[in-house]
CSV table of N, CA and C in Angstrom, one decimal:
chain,number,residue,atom,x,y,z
F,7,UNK,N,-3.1,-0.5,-13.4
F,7,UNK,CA,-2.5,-0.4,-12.1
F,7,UNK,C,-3.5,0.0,-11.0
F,8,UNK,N,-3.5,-0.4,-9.6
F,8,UNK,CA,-4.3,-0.1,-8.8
F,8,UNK,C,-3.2,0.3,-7.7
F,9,UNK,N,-3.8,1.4,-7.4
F,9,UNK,CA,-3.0,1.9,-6.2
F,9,UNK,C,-4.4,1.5,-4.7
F,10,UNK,N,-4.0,1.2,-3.8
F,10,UNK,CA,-5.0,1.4,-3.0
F,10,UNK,C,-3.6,2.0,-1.5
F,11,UNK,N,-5.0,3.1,-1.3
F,11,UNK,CA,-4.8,4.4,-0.3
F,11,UNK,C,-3.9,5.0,-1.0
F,12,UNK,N,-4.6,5.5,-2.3
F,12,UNK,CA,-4.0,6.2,-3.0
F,12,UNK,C,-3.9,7.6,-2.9
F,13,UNK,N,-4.1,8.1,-2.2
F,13,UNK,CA,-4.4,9.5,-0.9
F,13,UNK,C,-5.5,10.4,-1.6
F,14,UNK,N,-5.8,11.4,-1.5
F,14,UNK,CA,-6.8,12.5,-1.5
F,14,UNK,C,-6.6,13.0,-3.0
F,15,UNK,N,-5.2,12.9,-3.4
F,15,UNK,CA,-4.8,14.1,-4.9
F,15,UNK,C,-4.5,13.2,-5.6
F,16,UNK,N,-4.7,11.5,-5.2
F,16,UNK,CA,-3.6,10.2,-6.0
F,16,UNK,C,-2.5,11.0,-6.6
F,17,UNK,N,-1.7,11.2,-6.2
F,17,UNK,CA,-0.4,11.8,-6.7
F,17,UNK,C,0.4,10.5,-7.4
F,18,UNK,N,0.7,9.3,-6.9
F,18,UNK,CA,1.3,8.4,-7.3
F,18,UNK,C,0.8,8.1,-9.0
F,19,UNK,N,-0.6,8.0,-9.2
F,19,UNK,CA,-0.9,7.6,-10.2
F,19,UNK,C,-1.5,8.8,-11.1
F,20,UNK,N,-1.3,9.6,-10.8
F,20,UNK,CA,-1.2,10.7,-11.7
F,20,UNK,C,-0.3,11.2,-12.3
F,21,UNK,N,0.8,11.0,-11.7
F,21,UNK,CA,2.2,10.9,-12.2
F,21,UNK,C,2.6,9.7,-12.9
F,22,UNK,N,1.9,8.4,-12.8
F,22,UNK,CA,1.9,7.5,-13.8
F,22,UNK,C,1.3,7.5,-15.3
F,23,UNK,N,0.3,8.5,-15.0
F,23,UNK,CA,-0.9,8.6,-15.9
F,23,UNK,C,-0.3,7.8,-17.4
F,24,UNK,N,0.8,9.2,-17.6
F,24,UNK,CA,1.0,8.8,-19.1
F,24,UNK,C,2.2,7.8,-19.7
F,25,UNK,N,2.4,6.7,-18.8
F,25,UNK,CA,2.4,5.6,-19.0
F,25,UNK,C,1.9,4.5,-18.8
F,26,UNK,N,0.3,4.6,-18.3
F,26,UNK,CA,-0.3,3.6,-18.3
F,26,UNK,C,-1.8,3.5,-19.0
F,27,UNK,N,-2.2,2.6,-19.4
F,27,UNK,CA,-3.4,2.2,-20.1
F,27,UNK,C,-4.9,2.7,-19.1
F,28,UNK,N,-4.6,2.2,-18.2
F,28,UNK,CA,-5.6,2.3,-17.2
F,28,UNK,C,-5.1,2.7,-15.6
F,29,UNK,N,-5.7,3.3,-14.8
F,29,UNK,CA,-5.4,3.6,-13.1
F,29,UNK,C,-6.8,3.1,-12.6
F,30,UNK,N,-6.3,2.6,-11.2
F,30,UNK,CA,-7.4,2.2,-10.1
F,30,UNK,C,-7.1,3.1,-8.9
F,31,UNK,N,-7.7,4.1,-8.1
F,31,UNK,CA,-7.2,4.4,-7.1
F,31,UNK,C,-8.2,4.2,-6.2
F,32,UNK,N,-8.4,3.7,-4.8
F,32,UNK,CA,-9.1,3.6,-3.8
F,32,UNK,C,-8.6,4.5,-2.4
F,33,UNK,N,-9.1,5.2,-2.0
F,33,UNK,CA,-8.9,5.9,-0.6
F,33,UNK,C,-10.3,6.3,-0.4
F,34,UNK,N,-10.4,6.5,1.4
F,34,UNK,CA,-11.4,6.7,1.9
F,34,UNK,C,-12.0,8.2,1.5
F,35,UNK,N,-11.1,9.4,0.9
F,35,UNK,CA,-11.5,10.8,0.4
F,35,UNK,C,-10.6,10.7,-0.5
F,36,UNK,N,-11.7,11.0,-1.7
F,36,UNK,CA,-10.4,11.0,-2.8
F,36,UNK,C,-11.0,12.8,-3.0
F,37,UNK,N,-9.8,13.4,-4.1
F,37,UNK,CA,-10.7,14.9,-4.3
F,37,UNK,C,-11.6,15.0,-5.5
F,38,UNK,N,-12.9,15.8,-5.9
F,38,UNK,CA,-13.7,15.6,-6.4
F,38,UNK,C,-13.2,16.6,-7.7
F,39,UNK,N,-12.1,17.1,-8.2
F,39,UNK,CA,-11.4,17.2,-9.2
F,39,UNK,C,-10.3,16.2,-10.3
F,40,UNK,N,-10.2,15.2,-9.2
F,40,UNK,CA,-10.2,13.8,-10.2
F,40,UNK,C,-10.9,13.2,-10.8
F,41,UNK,N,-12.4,13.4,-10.5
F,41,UNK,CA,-13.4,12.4,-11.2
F,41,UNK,C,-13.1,12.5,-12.9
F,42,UNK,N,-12.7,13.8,-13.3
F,42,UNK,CA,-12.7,13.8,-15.0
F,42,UNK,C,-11.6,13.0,-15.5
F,43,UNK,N,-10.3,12.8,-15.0
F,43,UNK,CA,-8.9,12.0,-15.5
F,43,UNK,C,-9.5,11.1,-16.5
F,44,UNK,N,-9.3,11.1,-17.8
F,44,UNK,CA,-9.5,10.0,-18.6
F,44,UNK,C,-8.7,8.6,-17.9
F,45,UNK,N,-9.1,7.4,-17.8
F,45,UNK,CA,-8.7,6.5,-18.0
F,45,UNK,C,-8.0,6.2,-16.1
F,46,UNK,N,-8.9,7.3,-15.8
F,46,UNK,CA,-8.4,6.6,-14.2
F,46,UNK,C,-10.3,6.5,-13.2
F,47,UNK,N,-9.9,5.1,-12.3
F,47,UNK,CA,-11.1,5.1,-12.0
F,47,UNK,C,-11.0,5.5,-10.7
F,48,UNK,N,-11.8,5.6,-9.7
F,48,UNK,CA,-11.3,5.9,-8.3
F,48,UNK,C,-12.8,5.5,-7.6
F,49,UNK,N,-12.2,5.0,-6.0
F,49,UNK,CA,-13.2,4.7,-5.6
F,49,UNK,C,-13.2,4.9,-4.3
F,50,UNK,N,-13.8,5.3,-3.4
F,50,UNK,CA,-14.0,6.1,-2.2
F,50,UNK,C,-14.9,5.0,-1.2
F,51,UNK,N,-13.7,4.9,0.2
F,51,UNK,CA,-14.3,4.2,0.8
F,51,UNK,C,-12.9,3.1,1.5
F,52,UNK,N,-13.5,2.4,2.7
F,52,UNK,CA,-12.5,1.8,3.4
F,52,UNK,C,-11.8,0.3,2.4
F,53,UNK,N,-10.6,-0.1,2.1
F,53,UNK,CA,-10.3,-1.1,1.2
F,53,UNK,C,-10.9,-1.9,1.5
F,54,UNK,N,-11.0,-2.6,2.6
F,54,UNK,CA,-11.8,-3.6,3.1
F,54,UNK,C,-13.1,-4.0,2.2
F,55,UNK,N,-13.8,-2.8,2.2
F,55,UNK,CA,-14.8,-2.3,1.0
F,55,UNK,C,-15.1,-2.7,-0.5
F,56,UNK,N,-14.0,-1.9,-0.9
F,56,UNK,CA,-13.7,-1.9,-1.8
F,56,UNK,C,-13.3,-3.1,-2.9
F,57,UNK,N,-12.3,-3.6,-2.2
F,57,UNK,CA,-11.9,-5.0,-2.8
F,57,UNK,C,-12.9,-5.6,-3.3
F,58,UNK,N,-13.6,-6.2,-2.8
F,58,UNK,CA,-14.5,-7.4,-3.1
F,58,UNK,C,-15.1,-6.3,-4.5
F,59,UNK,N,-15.8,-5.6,-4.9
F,59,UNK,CA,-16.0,-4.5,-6.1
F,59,UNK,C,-14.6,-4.9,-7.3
F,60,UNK,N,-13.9,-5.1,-6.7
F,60,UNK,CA,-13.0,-5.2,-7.9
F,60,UNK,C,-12.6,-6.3,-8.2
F,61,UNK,N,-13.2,-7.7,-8.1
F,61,UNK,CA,-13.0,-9.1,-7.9
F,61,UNK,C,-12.9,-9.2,-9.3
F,62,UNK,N,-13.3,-8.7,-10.3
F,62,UNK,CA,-13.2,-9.4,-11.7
F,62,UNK,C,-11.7,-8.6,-12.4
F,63,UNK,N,-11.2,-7.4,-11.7
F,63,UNK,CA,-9.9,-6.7,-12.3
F,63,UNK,C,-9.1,-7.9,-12.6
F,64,UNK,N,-8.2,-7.8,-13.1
F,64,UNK,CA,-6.6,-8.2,-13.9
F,64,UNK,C,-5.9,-7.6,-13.9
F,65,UNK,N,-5.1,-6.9,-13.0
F,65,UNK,CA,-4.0,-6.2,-12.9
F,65,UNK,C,-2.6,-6.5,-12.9
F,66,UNK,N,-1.8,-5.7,-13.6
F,66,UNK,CA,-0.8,-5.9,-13.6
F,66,UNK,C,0.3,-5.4,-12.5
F,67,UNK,N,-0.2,-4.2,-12.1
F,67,UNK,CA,0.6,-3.7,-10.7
F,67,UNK,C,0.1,-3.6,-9.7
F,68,UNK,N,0.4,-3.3,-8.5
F,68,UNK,CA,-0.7,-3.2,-7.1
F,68,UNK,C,0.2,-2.2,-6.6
F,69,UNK,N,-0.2,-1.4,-6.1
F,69,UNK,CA,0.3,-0.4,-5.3
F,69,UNK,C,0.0,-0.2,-3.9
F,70,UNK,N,0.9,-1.0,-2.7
F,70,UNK,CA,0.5,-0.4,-1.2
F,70,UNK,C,1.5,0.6,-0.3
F,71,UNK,N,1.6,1.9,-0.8
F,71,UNK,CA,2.7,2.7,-0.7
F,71,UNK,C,2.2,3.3,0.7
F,72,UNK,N,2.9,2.6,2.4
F,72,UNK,CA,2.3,3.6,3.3
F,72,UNK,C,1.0,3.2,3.6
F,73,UNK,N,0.7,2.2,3.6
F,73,UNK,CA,-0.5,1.5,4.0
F,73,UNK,C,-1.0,0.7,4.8
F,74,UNK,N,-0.2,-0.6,4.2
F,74,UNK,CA,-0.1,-2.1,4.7
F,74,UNK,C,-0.3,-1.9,6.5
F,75,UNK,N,0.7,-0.8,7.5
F,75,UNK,CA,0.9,-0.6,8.8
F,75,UNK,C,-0.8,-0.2,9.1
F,76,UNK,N,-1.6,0.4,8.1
F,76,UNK,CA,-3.2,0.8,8.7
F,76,UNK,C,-4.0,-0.3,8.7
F,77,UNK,N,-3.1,-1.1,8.1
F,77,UNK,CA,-4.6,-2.5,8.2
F,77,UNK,C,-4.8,-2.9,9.0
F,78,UNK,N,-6.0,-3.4,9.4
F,78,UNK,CA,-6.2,-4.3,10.6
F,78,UNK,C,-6.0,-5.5,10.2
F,79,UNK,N,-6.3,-6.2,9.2
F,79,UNK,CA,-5.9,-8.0,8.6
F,79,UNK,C,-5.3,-7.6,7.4
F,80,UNK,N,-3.8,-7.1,7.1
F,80,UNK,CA,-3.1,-7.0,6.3
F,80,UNK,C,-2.8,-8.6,5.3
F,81,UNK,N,-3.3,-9.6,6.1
F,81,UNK,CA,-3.1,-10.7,5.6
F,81,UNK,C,-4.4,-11.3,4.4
F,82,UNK,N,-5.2,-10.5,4.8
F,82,UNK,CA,-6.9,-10.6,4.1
F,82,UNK,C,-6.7,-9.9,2.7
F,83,UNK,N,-5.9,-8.7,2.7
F,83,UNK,CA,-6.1,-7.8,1.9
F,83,UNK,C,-5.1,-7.9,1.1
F,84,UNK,N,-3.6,-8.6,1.5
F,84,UNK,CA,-2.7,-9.4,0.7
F,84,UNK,C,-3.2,-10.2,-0.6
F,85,UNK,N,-4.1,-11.5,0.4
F,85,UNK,CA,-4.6,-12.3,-0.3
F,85,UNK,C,-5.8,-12.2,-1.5
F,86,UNK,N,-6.2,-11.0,-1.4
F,86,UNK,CA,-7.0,-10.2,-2.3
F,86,UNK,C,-6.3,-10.0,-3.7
F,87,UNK,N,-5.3,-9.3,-3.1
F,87,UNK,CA,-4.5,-8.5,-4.1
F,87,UNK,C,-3.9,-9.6,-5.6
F,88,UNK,N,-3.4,-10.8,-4.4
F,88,UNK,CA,-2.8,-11.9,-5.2
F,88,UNK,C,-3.9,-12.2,-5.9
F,89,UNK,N,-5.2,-12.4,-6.0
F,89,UNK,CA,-5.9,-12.8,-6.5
F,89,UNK,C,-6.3,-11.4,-7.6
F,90,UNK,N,-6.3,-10.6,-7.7
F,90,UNK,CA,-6.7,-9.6,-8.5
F,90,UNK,C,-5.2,-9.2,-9.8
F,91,UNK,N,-4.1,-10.0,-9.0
F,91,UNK,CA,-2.7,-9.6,-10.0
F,91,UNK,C,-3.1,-10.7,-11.2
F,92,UNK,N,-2.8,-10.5,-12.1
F,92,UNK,CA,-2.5,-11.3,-13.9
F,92,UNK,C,-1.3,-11.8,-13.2
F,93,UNK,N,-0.6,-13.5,-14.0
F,93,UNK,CA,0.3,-14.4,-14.0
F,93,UNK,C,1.2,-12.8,-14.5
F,94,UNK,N,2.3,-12.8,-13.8
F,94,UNK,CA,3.7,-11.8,-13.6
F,94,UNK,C,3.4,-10.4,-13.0
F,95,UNK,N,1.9,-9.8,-12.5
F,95,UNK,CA,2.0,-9.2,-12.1
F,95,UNK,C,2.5,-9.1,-10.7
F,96,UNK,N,2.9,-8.0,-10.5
F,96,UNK,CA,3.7,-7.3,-9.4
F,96,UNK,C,3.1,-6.3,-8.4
F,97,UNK,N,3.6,-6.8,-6.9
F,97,UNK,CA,3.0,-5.8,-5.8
F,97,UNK,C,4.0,-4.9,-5.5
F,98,UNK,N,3.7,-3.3,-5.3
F,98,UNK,CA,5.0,-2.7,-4.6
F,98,UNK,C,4.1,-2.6,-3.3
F,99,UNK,N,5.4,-2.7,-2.1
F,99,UNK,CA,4.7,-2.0,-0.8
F,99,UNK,C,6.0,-1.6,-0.1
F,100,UNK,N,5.5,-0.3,0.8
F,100,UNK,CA,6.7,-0.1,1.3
F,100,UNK,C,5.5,0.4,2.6
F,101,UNK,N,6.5,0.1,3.7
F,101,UNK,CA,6.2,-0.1,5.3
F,101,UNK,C,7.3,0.7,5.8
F,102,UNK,N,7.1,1.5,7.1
F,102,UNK,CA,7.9,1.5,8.2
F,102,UNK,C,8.2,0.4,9.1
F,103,UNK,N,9.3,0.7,9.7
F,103,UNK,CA,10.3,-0.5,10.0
F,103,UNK,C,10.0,-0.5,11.5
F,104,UNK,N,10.5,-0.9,12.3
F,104,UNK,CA,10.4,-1.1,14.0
F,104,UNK,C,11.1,0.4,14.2
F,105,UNK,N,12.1,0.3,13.4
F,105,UNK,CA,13.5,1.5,13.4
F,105,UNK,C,12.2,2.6,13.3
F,106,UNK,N,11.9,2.6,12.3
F,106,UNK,CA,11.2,3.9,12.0
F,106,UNK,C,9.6,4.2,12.9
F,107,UNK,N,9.3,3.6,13.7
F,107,UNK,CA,8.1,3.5,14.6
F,107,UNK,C,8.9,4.5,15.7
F,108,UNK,N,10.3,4.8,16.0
F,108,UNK,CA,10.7,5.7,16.9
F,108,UNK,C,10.4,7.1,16.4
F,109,UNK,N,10.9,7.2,15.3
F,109,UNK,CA,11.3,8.5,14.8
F,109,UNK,C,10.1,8.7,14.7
F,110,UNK,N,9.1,8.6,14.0
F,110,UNK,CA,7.4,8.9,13.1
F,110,UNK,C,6.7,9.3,14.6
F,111,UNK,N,7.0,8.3,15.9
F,111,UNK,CA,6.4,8.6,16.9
F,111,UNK,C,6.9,9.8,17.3
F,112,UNK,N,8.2,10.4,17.6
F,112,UNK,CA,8.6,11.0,18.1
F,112,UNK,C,8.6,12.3,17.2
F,113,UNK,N,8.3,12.6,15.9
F,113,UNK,CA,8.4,13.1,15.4
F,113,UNK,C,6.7,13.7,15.1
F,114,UNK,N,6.0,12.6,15.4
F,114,UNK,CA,4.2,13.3,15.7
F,114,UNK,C,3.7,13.8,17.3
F,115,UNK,N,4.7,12.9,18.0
F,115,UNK,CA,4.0,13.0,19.6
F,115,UNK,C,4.5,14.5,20.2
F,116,UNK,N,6.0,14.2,19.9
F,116,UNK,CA,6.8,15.1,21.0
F,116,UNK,C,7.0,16.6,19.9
F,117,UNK,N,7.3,16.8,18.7
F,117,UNK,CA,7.8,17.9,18.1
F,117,UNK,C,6.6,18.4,17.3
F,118,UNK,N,5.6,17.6,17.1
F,118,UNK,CA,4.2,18.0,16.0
F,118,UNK,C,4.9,18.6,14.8
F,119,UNK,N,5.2,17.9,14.3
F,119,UNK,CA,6.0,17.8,12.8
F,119,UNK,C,5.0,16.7,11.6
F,120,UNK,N,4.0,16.0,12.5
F,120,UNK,CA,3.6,15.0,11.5
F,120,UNK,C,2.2,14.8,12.4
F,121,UNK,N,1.3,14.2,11.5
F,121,UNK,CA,0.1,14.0,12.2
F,121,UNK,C,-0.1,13.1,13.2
F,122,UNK,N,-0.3,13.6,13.8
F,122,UNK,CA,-0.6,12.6,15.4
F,122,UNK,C,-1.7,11.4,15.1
F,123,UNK,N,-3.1,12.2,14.3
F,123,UNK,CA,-4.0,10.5,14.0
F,123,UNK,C,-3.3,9.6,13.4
F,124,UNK,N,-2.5,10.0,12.4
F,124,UNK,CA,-2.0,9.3,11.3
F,124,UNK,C,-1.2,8.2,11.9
F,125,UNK,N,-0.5,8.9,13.0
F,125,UNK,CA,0.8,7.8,13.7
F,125,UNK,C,-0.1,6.9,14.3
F,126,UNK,N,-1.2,7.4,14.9
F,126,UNK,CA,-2.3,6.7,16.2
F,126,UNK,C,-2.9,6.0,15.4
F,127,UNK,N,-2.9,5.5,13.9
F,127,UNK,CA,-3.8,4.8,13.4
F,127,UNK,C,-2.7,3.7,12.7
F,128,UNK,N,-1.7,3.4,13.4
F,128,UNK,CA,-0.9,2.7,12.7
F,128,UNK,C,-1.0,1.3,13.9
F,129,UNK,N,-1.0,-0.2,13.1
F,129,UNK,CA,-1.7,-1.2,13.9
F,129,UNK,C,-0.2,-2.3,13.6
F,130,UNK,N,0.6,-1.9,13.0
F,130,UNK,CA,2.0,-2.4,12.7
F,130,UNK,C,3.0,-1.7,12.1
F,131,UNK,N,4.5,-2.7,12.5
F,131,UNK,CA,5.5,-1.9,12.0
F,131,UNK,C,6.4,-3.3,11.3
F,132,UNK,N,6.8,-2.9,10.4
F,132,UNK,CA,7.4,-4.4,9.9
F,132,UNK,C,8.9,-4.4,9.8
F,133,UNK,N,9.7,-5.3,9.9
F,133,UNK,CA,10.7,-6.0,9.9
F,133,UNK,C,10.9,-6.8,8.4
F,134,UNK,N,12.0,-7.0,8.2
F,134,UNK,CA,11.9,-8.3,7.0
F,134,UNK,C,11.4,-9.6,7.0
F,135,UNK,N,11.5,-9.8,8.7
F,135,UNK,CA,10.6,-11.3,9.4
F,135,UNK,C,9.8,-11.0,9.4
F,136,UNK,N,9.5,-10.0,9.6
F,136,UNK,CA,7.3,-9.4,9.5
F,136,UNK,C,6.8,-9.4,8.3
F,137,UNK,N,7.4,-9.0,7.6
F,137,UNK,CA,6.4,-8.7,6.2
F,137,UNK,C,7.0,-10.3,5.2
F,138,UNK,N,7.9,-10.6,5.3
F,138,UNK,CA,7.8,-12.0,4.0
F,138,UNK,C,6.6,-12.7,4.6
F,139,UNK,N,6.4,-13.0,5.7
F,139,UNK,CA,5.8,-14.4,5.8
F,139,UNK,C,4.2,-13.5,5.8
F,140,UNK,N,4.0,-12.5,5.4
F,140,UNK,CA,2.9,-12.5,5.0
F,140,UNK,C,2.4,-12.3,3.8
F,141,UNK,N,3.7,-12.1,3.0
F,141,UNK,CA,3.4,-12.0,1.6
F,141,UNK,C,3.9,-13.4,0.9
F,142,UNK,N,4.1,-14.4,1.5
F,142,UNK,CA,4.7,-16.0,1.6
F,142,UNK,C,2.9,-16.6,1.9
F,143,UNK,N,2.3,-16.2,2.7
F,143,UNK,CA,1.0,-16.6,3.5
F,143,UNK,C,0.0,-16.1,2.0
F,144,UNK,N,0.0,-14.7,1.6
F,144,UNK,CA,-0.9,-14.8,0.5
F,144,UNK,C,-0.8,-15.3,-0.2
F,145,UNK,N,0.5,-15.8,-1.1
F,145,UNK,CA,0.6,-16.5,-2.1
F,145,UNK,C,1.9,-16.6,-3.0
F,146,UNK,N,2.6,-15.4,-2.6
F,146,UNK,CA,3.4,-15.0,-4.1
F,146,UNK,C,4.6,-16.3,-2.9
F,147,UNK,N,5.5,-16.7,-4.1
F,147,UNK,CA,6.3,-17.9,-3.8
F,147,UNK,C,7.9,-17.1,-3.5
F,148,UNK,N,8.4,-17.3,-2.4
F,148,UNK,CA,9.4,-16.9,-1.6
F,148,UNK,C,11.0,-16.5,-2.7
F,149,UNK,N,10.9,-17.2,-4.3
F,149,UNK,CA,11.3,-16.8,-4.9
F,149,UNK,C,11.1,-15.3,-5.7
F,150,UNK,N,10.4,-15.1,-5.6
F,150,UNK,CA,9.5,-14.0,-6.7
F,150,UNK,C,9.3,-13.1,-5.4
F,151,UNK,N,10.1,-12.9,-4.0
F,151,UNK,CA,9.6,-11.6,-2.8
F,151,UNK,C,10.8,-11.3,-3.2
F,152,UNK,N,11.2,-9.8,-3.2
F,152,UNK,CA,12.6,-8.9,-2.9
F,152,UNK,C,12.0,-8.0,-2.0
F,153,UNK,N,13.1,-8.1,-0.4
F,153,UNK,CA,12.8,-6.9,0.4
F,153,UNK,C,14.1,-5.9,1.0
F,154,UNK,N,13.6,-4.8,0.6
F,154,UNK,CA,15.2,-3.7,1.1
F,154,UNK,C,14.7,-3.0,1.7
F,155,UNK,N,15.4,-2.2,3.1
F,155,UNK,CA,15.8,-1.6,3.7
F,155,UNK,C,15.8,-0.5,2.7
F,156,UNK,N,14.8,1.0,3.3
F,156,UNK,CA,15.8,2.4,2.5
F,156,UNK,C,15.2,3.4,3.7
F,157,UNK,N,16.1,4.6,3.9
F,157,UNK,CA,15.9,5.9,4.3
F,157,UNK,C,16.5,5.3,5.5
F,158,UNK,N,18.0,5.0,5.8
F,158,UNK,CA,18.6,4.7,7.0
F,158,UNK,C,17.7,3.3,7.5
F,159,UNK,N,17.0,2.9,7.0
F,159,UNK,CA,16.7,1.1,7.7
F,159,UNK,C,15.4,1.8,8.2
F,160,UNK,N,14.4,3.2,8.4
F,160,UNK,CA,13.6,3.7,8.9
F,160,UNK,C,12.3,3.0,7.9
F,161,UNK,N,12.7,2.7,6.8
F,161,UNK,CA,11.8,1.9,5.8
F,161,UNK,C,11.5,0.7,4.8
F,162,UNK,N,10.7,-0.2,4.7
F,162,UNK,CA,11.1,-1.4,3.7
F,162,UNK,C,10.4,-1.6,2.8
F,163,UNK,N,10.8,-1.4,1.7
F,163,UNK,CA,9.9,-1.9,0.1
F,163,UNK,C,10.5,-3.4,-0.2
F,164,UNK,N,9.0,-3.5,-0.3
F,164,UNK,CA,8.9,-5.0,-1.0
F,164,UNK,C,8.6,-5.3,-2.5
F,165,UNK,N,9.2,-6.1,-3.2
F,165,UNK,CA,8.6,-6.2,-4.6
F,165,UNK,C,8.3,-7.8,-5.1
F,166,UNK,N,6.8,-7.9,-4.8
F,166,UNK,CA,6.7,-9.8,-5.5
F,166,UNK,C,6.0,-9.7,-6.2
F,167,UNK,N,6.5,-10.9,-6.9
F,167,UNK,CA,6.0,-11.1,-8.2
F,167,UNK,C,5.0,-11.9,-8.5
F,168,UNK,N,3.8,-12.2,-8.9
F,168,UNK,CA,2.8,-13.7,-8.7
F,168,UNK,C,3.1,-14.6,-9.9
């Protein structure tokens, strides 16, 4: 499994640990008390980066949890991913919605409840018309996308399959 922007502590895949054979995590600071994890690799640095480094993986999961909205060519990094999944592997991603671009703003700008860079570094917000046709554009076939609505419509997880 690859998580990419797997944050600072990879919490996602640490909590996977002991059900999986292997972990990938990529973020720009990862902490330097992960490096010992048996059986997890990590790699420090922008995805953009990164990717092309992992061109020979086989994965069976991809992980873009809270991400996808930082990319600048989310469509480059898609098409990456499809190429790095094994026949049935699976992408999870989940995005903020248009709905949820009020609240996150309003909830970093006006109350300082949440990080202000963090919101300021966000380059999209997706819809279910926003996000298929770019996960339709990298590859995976319009059968094999499921997209839902969760946390009042404020968020959308996608699940395709290659």
């Amino acid at each position: 499994m690859l998580e990419l922007g797997c944050g600072y502590h990879a919490k996602h895949l640490i909590a996977l640990m002991p059900r999986l054979k292997r972990g990938i995590g990529v973020d720009v600071k990862i902490s330097p008390d992960l490096r010992d994890v048996k059986r997890l690799t990590l790699h420090e640095g922008p995805i953009e980066e990164i990717l092309p480094q992992l061109e020979r993986e086989r994965l069976d999961a991809v992980l873009l949890i809270s991400v996808l909205e930082h990319l600048r060519d989310p469509l480059v990094i898609l098409e990456s991913v499809w190429q790095l999944l094994k026949p049935s592997g699976v992408l999870l991603v989940n995005v903020p919605t248009w709905l949820g671009k009020f609240f996150l703003e309003f909830s970093a700008f006006r109350l300082g409840l949440s990080p202000k860079f963090e919101i300021d570094d966000h380059k999209m917000y997706y819809n279910k018309r926003d996000l298929w046709p770019l996960l339709v554009q990298s590859g995976f076939k319009p059968s094999q996308v499921e997209l839902h609505y969760h946390k009042l419509g404020l968020n959308l997880f996608a699940t395709a399959i290659k």
